[in-house]
mmCIF file of C-alpha atoms in Angstrom:
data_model
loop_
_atom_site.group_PDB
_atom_site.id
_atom_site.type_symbol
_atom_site.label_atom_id
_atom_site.label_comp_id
_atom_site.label_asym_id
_atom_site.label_seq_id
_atom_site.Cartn_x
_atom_site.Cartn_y
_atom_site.Cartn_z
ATOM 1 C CA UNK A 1134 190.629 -160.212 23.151
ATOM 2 C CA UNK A 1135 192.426 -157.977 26.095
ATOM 3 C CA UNK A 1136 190.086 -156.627 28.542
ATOM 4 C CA UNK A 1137 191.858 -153.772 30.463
ATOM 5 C CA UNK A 1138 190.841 -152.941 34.198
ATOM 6 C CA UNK A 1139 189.726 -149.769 34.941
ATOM 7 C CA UNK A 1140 191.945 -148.432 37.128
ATOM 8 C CA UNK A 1141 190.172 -147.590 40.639
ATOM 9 C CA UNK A 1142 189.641 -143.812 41.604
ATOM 10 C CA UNK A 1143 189.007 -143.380 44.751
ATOM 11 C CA UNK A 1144 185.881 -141.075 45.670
ATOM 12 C CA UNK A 1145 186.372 -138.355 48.114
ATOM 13 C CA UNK A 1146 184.288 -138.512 51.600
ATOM 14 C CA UNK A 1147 183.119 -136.382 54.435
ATOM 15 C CA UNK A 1148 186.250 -136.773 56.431
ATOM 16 C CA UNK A 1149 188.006 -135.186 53.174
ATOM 17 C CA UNK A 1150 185.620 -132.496 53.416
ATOM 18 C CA UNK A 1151 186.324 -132.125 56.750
ATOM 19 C CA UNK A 1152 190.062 -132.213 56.789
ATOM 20 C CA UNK A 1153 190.651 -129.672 53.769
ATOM 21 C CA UNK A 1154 187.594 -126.989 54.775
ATOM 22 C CA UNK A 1155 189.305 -127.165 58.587
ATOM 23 C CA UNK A 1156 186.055 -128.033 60.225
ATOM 24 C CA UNK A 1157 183.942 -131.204 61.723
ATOM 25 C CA UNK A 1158 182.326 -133.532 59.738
ATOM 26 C CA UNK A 1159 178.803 -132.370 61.567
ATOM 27 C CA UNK A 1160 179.747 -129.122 60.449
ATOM 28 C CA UNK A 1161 180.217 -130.510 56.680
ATOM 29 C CA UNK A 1162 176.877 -132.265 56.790
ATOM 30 C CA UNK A 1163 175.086 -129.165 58.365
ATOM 31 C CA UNK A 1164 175.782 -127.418 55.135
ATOM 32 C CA UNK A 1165 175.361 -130.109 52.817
ATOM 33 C CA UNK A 1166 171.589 -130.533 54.800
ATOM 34 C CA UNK A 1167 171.408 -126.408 54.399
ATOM 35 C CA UNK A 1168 170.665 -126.039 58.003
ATOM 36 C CA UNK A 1169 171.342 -122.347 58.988
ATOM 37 C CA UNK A 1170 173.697 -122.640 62.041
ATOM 38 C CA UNK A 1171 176.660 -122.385 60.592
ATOM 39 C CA UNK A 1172 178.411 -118.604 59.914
ATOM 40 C CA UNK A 1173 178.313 -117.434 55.830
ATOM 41 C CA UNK A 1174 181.699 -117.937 55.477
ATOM 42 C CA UNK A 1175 181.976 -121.060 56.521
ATOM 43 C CA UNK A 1176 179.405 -122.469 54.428
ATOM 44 C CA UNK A 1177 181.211 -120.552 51.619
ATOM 45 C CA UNK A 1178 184.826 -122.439 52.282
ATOM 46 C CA UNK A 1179 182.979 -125.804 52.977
ATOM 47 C CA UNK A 1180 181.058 -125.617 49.717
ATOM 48 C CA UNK A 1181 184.219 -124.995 48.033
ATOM 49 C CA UNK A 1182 185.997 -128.014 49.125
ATOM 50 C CA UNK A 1183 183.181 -130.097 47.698
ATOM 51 C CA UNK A 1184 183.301 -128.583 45.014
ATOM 52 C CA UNK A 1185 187.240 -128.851 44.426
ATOM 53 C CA UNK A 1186 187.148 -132.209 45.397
ATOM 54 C CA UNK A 1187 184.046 -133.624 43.391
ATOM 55 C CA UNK A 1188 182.384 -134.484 46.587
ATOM 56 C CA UNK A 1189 178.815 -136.103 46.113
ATOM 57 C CA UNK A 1190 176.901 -137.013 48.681
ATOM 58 C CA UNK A 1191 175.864 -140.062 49.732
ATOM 59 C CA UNK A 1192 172.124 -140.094 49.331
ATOM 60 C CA UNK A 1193 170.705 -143.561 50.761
ATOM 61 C CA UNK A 1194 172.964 -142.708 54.188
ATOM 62 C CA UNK A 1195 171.923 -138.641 53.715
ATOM 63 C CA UNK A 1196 168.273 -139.603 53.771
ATOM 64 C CA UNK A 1197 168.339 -142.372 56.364
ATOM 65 C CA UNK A 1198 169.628 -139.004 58.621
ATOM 66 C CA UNK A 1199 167.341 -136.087 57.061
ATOM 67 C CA UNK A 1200 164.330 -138.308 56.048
ATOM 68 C CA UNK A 1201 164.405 -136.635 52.691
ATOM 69 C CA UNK A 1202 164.288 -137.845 49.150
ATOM 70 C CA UNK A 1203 164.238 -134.222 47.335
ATOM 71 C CA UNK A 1204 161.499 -135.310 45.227
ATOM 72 C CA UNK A 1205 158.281 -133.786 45.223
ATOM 73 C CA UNK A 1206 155.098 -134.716 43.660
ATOM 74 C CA UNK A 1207 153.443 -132.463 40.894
ATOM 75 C CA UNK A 1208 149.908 -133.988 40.448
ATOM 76 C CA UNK A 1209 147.612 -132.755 37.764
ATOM 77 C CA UNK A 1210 143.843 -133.617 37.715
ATOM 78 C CA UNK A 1211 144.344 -133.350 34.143
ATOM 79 C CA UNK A 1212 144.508 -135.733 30.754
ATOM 80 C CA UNK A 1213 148.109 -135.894 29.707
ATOM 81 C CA UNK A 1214 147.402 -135.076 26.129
ATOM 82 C CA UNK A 1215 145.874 -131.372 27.379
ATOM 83 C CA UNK A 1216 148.877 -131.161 29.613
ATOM 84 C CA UNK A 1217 151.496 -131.066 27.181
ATOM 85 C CA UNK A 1218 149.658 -129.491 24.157
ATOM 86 C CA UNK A 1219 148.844 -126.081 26.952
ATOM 87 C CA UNK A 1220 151.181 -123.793 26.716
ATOM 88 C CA UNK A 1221 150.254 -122.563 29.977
ATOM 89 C CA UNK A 1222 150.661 -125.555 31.693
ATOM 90 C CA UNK A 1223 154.568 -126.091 29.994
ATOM 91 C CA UNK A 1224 155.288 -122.782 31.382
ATOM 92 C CA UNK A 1225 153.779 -123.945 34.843
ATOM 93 C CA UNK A 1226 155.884 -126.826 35.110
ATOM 94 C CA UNK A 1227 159.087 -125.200 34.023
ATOM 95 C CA UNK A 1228 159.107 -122.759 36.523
ATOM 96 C CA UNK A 1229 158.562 -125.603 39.092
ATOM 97 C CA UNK A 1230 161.071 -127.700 37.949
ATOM 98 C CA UNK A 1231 163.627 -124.778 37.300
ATOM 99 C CA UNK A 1232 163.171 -123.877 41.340
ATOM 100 C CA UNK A 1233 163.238 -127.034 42.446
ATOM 101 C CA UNK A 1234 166.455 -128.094 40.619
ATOM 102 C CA UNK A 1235 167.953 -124.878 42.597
ATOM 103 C CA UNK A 1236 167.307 -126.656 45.464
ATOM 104 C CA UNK A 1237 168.927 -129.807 44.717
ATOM 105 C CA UNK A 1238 165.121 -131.470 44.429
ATOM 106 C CA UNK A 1239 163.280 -132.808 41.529
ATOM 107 C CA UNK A 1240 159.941 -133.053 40.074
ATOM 108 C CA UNK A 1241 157.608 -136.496 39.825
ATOM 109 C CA UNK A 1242 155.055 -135.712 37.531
ATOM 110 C CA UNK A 1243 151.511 -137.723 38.172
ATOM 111 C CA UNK A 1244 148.134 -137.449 36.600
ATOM 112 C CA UNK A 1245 144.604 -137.863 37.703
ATOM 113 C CA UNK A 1246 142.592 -138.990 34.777
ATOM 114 C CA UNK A 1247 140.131 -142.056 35.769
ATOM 115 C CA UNK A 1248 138.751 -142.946 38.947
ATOM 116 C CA UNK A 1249 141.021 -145.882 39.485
ATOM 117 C CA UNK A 1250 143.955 -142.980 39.403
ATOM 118 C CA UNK A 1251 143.315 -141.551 42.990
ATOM 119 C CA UNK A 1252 144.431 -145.017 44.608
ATOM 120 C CA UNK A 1253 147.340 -145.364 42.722
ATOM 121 C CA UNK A 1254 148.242 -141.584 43.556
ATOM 122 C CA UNK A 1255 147.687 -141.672 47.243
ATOM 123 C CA UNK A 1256 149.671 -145.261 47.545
ATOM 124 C CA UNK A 1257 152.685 -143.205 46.270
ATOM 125 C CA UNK A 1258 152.428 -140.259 47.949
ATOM 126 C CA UNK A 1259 152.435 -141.937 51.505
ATOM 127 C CA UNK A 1260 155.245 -144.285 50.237
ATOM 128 C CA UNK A 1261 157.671 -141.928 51.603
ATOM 129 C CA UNK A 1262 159.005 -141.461 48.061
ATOM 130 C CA UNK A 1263 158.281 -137.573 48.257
ATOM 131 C CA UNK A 1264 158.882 -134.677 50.756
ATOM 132 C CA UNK A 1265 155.755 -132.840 49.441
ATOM 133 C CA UNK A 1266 153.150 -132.212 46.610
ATOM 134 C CA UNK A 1267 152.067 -129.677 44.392
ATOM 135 C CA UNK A 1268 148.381 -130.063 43.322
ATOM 136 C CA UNK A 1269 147.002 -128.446 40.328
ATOM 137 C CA UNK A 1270 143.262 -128.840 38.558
ATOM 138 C CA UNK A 1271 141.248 -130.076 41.274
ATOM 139 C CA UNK A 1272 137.821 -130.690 40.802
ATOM 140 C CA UNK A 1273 135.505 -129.066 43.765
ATOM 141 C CA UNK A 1274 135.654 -131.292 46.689
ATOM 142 C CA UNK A 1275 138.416 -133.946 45.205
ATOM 143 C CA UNK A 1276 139.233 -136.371 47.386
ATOM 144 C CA UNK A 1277 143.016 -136.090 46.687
ATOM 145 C CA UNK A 1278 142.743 -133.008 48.933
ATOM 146 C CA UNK A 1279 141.359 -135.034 51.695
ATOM 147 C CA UNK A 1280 144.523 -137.369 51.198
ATOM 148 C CA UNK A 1281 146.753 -135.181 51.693
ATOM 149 C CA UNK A 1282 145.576 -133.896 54.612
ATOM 150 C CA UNK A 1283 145.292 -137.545 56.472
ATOM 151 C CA UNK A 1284 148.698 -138.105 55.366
ATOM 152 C CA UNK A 1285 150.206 -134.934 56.494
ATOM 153 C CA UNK A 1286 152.561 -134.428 53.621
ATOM 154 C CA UNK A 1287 153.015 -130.944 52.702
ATOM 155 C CA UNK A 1288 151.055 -129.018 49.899
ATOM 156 C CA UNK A 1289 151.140 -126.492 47.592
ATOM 157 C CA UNK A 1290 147.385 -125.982 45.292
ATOM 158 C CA UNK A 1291 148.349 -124.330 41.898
ATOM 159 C CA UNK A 1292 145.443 -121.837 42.478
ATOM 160 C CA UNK A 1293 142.583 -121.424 44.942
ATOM 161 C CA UNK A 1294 141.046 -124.516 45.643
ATOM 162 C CA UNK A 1295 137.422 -125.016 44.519
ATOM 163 C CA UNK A 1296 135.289 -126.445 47.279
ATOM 164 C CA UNK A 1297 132.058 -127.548 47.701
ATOM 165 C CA UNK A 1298 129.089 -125.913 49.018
ATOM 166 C CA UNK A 1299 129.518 -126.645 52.688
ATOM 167 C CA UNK A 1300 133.395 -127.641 52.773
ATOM 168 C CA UNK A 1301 135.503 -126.247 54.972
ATOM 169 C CA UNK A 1302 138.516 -124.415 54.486
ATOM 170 C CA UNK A 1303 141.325 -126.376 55.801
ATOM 171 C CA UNK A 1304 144.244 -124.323 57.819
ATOM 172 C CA UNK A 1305 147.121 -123.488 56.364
ATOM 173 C CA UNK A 1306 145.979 -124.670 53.295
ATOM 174 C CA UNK A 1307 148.163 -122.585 50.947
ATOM 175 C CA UNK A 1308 147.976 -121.829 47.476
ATOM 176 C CA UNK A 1309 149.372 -119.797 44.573
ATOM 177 C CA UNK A 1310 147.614 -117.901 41.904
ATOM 178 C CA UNK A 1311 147.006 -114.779 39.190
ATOM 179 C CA UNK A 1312 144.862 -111.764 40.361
ATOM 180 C CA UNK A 1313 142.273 -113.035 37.825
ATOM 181 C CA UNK A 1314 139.396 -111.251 39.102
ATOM 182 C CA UNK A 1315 141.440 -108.005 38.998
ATOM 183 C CA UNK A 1316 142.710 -109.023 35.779
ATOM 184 C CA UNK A 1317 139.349 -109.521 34.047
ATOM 185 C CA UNK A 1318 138.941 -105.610 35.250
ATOM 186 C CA UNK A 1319 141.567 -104.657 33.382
ATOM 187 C CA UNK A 1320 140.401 -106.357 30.480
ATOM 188 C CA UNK A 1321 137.143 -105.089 30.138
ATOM 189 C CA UNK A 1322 138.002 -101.866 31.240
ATOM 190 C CA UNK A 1323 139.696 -101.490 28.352
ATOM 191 C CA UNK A 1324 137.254 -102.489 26.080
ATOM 192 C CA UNK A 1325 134.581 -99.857 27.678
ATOM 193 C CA UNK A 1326 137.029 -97.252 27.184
ATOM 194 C CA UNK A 1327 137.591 -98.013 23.413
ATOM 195 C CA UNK A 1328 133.806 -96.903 22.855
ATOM 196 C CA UNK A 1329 132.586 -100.659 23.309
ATOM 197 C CA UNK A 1330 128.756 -101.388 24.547
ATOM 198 C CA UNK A 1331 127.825 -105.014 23.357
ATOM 199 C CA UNK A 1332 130.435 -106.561 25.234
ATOM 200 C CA UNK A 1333 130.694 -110.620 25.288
ATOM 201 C CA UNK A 1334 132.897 -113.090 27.531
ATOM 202 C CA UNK A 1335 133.807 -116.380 26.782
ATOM 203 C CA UNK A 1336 134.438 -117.831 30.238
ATOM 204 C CA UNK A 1337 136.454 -121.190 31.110
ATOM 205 C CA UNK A 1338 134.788 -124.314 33.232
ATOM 206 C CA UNK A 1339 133.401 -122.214 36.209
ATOM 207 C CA UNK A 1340 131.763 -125.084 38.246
ATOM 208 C CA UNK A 1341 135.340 -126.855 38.193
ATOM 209 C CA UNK A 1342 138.145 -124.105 37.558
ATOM 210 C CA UNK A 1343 138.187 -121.208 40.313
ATOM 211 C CA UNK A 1344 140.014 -119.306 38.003
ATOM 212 C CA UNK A 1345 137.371 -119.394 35.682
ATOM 213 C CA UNK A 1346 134.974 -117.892 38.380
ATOM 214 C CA UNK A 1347 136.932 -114.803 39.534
ATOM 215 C CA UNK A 1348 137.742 -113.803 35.678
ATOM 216 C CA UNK A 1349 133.228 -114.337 34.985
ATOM 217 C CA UNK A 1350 133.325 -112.173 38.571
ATOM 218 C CA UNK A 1351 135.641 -109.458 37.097
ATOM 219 C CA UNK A 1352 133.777 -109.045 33.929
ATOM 220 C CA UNK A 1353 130.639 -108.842 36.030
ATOM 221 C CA UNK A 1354 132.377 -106.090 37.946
ATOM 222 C CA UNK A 1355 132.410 -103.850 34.848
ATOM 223 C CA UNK A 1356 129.499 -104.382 33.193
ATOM 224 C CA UNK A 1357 127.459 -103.975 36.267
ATOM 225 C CA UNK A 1358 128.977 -100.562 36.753
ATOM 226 C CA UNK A 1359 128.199 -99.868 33.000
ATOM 227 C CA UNK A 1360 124.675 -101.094 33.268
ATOM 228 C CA UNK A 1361 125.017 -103.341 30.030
ATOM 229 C CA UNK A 1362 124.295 -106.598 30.162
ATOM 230 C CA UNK A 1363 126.378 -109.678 30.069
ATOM 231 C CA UNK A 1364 126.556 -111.993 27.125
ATOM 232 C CA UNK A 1365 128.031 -115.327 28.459
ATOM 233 C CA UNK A 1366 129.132 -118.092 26.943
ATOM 234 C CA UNK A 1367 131.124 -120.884 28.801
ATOM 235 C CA UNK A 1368 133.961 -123.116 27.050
ATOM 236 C CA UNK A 1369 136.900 -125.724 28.207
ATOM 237 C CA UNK A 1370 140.174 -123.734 27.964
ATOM 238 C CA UNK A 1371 140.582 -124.924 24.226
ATOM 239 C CA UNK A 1372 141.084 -123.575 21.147
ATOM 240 C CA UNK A 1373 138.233 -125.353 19.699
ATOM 241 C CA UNK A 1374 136.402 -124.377 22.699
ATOM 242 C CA UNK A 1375 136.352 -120.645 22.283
ATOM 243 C CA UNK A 1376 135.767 -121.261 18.387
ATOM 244 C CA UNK A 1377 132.715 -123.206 19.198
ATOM 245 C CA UNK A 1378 131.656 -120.472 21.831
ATOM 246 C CA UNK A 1379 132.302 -117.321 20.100
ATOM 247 C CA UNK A 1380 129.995 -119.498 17.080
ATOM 248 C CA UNK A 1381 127.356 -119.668 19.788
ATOM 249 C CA UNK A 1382 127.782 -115.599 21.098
ATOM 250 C CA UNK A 1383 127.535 -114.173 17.045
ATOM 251 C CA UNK A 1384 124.233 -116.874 16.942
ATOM 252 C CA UNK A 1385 122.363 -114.942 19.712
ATOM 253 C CA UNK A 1386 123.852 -111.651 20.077
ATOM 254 C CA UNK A 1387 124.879 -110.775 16.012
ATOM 255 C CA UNK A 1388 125.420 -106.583 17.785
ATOM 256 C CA UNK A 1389 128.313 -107.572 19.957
ATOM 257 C CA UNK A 1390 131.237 -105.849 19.114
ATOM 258 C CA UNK A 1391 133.577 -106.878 22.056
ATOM 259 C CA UNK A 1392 134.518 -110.261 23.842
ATOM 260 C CA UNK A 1393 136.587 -110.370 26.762
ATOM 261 C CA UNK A 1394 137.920 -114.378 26.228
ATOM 262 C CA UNK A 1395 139.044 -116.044 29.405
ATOM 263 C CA UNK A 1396 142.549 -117.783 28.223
ATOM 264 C CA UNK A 1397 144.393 -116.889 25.035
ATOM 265 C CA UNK A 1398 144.236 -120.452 23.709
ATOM 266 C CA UNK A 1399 140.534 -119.616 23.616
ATOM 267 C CA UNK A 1400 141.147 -116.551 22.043
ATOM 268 C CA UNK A 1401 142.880 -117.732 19.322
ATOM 269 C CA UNK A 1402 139.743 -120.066 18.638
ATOM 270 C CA UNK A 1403 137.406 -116.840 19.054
ATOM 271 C CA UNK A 1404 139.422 -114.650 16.290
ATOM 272 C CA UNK A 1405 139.374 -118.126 14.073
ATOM 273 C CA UNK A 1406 135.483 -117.671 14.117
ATOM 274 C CA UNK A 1407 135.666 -114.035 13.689
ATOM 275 C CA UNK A 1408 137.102 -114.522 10.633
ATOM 276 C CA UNK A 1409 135.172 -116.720 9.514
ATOM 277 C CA UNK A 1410 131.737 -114.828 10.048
ATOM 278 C CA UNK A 1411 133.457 -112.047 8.378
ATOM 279 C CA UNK A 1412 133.794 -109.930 11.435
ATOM 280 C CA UNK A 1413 136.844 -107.746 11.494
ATOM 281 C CA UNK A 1414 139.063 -107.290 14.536
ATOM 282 C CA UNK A 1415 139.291 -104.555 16.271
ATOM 283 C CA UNK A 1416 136.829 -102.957 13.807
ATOM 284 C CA UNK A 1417 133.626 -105.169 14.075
ATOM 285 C CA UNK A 1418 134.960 -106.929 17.188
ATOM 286 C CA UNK A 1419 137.598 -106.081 19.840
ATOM 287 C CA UNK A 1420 139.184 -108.911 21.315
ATOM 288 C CA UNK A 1421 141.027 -109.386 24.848
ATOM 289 C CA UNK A 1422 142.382 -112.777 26.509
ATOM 290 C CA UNK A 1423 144.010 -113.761 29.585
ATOM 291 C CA UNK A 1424 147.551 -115.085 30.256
ATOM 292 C CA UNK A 1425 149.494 -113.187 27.732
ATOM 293 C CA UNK A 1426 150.971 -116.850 26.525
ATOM 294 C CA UNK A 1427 153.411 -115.231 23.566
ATOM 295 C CA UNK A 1428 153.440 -118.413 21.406
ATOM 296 C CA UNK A 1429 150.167 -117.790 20.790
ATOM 297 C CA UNK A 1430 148.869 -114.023 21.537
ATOM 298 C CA UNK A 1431 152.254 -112.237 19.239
ATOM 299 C CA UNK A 1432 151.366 -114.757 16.314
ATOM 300 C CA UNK A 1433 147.238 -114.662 16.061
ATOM 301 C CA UNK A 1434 145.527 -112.562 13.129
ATOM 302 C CA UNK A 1435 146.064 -109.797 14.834
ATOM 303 C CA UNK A 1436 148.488 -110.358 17.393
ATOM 304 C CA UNK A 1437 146.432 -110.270 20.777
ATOM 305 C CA UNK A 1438 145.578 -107.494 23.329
ATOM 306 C CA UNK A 1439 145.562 -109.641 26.539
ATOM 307 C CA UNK A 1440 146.084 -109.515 30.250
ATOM 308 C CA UNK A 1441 149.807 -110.901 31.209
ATOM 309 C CA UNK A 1442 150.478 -113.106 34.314
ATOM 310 C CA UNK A 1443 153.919 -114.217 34.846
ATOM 311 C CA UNK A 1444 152.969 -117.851 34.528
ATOM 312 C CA UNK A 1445 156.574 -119.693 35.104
ATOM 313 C CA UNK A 1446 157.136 -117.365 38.124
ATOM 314 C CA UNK A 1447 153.742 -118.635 39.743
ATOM 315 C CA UNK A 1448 155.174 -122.248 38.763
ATOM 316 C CA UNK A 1449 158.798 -121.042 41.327
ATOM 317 C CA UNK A 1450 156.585 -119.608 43.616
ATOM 318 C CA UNK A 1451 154.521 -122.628 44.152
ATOM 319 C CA UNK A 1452 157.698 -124.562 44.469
ATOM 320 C CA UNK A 1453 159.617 -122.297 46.651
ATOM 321 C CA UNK A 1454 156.040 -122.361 48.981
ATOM 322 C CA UNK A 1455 156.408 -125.711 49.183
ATOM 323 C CA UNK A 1456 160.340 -126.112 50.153
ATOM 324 C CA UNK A 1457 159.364 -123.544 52.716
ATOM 325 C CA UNK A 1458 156.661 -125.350 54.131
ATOM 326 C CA UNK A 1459 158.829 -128.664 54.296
ATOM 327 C CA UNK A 1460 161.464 -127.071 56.065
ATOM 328 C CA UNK A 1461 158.913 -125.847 58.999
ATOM 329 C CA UNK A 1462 158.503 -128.570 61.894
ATOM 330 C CA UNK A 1463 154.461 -127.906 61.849
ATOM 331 C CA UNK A 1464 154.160 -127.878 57.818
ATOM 332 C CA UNK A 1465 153.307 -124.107 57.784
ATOM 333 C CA UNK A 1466 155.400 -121.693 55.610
ATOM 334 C CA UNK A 1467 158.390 -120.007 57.547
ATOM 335 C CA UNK A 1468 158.343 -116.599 57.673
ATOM 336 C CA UNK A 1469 161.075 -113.997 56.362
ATOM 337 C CA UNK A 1470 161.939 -111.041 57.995
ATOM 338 C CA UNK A 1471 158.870 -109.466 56.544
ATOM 339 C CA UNK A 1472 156.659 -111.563 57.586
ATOM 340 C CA UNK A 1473 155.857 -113.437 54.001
ATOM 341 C CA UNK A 1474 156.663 -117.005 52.946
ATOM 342 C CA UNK A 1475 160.207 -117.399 52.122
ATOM 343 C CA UNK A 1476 160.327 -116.480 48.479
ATOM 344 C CA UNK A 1477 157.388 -115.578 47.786
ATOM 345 C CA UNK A 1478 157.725 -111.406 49.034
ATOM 346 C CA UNK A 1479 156.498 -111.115 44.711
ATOM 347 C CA UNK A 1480 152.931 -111.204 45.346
ATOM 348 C CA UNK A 1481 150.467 -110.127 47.975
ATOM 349 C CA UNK A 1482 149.160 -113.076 50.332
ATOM 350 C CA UNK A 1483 146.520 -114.241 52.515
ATOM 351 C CA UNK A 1484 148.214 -116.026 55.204
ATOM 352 C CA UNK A 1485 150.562 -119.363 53.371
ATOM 353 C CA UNK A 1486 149.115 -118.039 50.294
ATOM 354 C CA UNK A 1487 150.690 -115.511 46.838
ATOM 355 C CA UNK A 1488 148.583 -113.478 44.655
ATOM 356 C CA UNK A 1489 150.446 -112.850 41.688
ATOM 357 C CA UNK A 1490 149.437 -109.174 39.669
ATOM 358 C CA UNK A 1491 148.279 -109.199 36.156
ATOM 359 C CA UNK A 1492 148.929 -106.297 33.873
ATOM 360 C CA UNK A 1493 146.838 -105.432 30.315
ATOM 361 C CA UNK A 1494 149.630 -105.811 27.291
ATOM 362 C CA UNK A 1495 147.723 -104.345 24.210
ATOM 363 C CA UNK A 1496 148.520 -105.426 20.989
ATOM 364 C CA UNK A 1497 146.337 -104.949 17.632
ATOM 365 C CA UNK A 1498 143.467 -107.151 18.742
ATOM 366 C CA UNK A 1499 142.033 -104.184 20.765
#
């Protein structure tokens, strides 16, 4: 047998960089590191060496000078089987990978599912193997939170944190997430001015998920103004969930003939039972979720009337919060010329934080 040598290709290196682009080699690594004190059309020739020549990086000797790794941590207080069967939670994590991959960075996902998780988590997180953390799921008062803090790695929360009674609000804690209080308006706006009076809500975890608070707040909100009163049942952000809950609703209140149904994975489980009891929708019932998730709301029996969030855009925002808060010597967000965090001028904020609007999207469900 003849074994034939590879021949050796030599890789190009800084100094190539240099030489061709007409510049210093600190000049080539200021734009490989993005730092912004270099003129635009510099950066423009240099990156077009590299990218004529093939140039990559060398990473160990790149983060030896930048103490970076471009990995960030995406933790999720969350069993892995749920995490992948969501469709709200795909979305999520596209939209953070998809910004972070703009950025030259990359996702590590971890979960928090058992107590013995939360060592394992925070042994990783301040073993230097990631620039930052996105936290989503948190239970009230999780001591992952607390972690992060005594490690002073930067942090994004995927939605208001949910502390406990007598827990301070840390500084500069920032976070990203849907107008759901606003949103739940919308939705049972709606259904008061379709003619409905018996009007139901299946709400999500409220004790754990903030989310699930503000969209019970919203439908408060309307019904108080109404005078009816409210007919609530709580579930677990599942399908079987909001079957089992809208079961429980028809049991004690058989008049209803509206349910406002805090996720659309939920609401597909309500209109299962619906249909089941007999109850037409929109005729007997008029349904309305929350997250407009079109897998599921444009292929229920009847496709569903819901309020839309832009779910992978929160998932970039969160991401592009994060970078921003990396790059800023203190940890807190830079500012753009507006005064918001870099990238995230989409929502309203409060301080580091981005509200993201919902909108009603009515299909045949109500």
């Amino acid at each position: 047998m003849v074994l034939t040598q590879r021949s050796h290709v030599r890789r190009p290196t800084l100094e190539d960089v240099a030489r061709q682009s007409g510049v210093s080699k600190s000049t080539v690594s200021r734009v490989i590191n993005g730092e912004d004190r270099v003129r635009a059309e510099v950066v423009d020739r240099v990156r077009r060496v590299i990218s004529e020549l093939g140039y990559v990086p060398n990473q160990g000797a790149r983060q030896l000078v930048t103490h970076r790794t471009n990995a960030v941590a995406v933790v999720a207080a969350q069993p892995e089987n749920r995490l992948f069967i969501d469709p709200f939670f795909d979305l999520l994590l596209r939209g953070v990978r998809r910004e972070l991959a703009l950025h030259g960075a990359q996702a590590v996902l971890l979960f928090l599912e058992e107590p013995d998780d939360y060592a394992r988590v925070a042994d990783y997180l301040g073993g230097g193997h990631v620039d930052g953390a996105i936290l989503f799921s948190l239970r009230p008062g999780d001591r992952l939170a607390e972690i992060i803090d005594r490690l002073g790695l930067p942090a994004v929360f995927g939605g208001r944190p949910l502390l406990r009674d007598g827990d301070p609000v840390r500084p500069g804690q920032a976070h990203v997430d849907g107008d759901n209080r606003g949103g739940a308006r919308l939705a049972v706006q709606h259904l008061v001015a379709l003619g409905r009076r018996r009007i139901a809500t299946v709400t999500g975890p409220y004790d754990q998920e903030n989310s699930a608070a503000d969209r019970l707040a919203g439908y408060r909100d309307v019904l108080r103004d109404t005078g009816a009163p409210p007919l609530v049942e709580r579930a677990d952000y599942t399908r079987q969930g909001g079957a089992d809950a809208m079961a429980a609703l028809l049991d004690r209140h058989p008049g209803l003939d509206a349910v406002f149904v805090a996720s659309d994975l939920m609401a597909s489980g309500a209109l299962q039972t619906l249909r089941e009891r007999g109850r037409r929708v929109p005729e007997d019932v008029a349904v309305v979720g929350f997250d407009d998730l079109t897998s599921i709301a444009e292929t229920t029996d009847p496709p569903l009337t819901t309020v839309h969030q832009d779910i992978e855009e929160m998932g970039r925002l969160m991401a592009r919060l994060l970078l921003a808060r990396e790059d800023a010597p203190d940890g807190s967000p830079q500012r753009s010329s507006d005064g918001s965090p870099n990238g995230s001028q989409d929502g309203s904020q409060d301080g580091p934080s981005v509200i993201v609007p919902t909108r009603l999207v009515r299909r045949a469900s109500a």
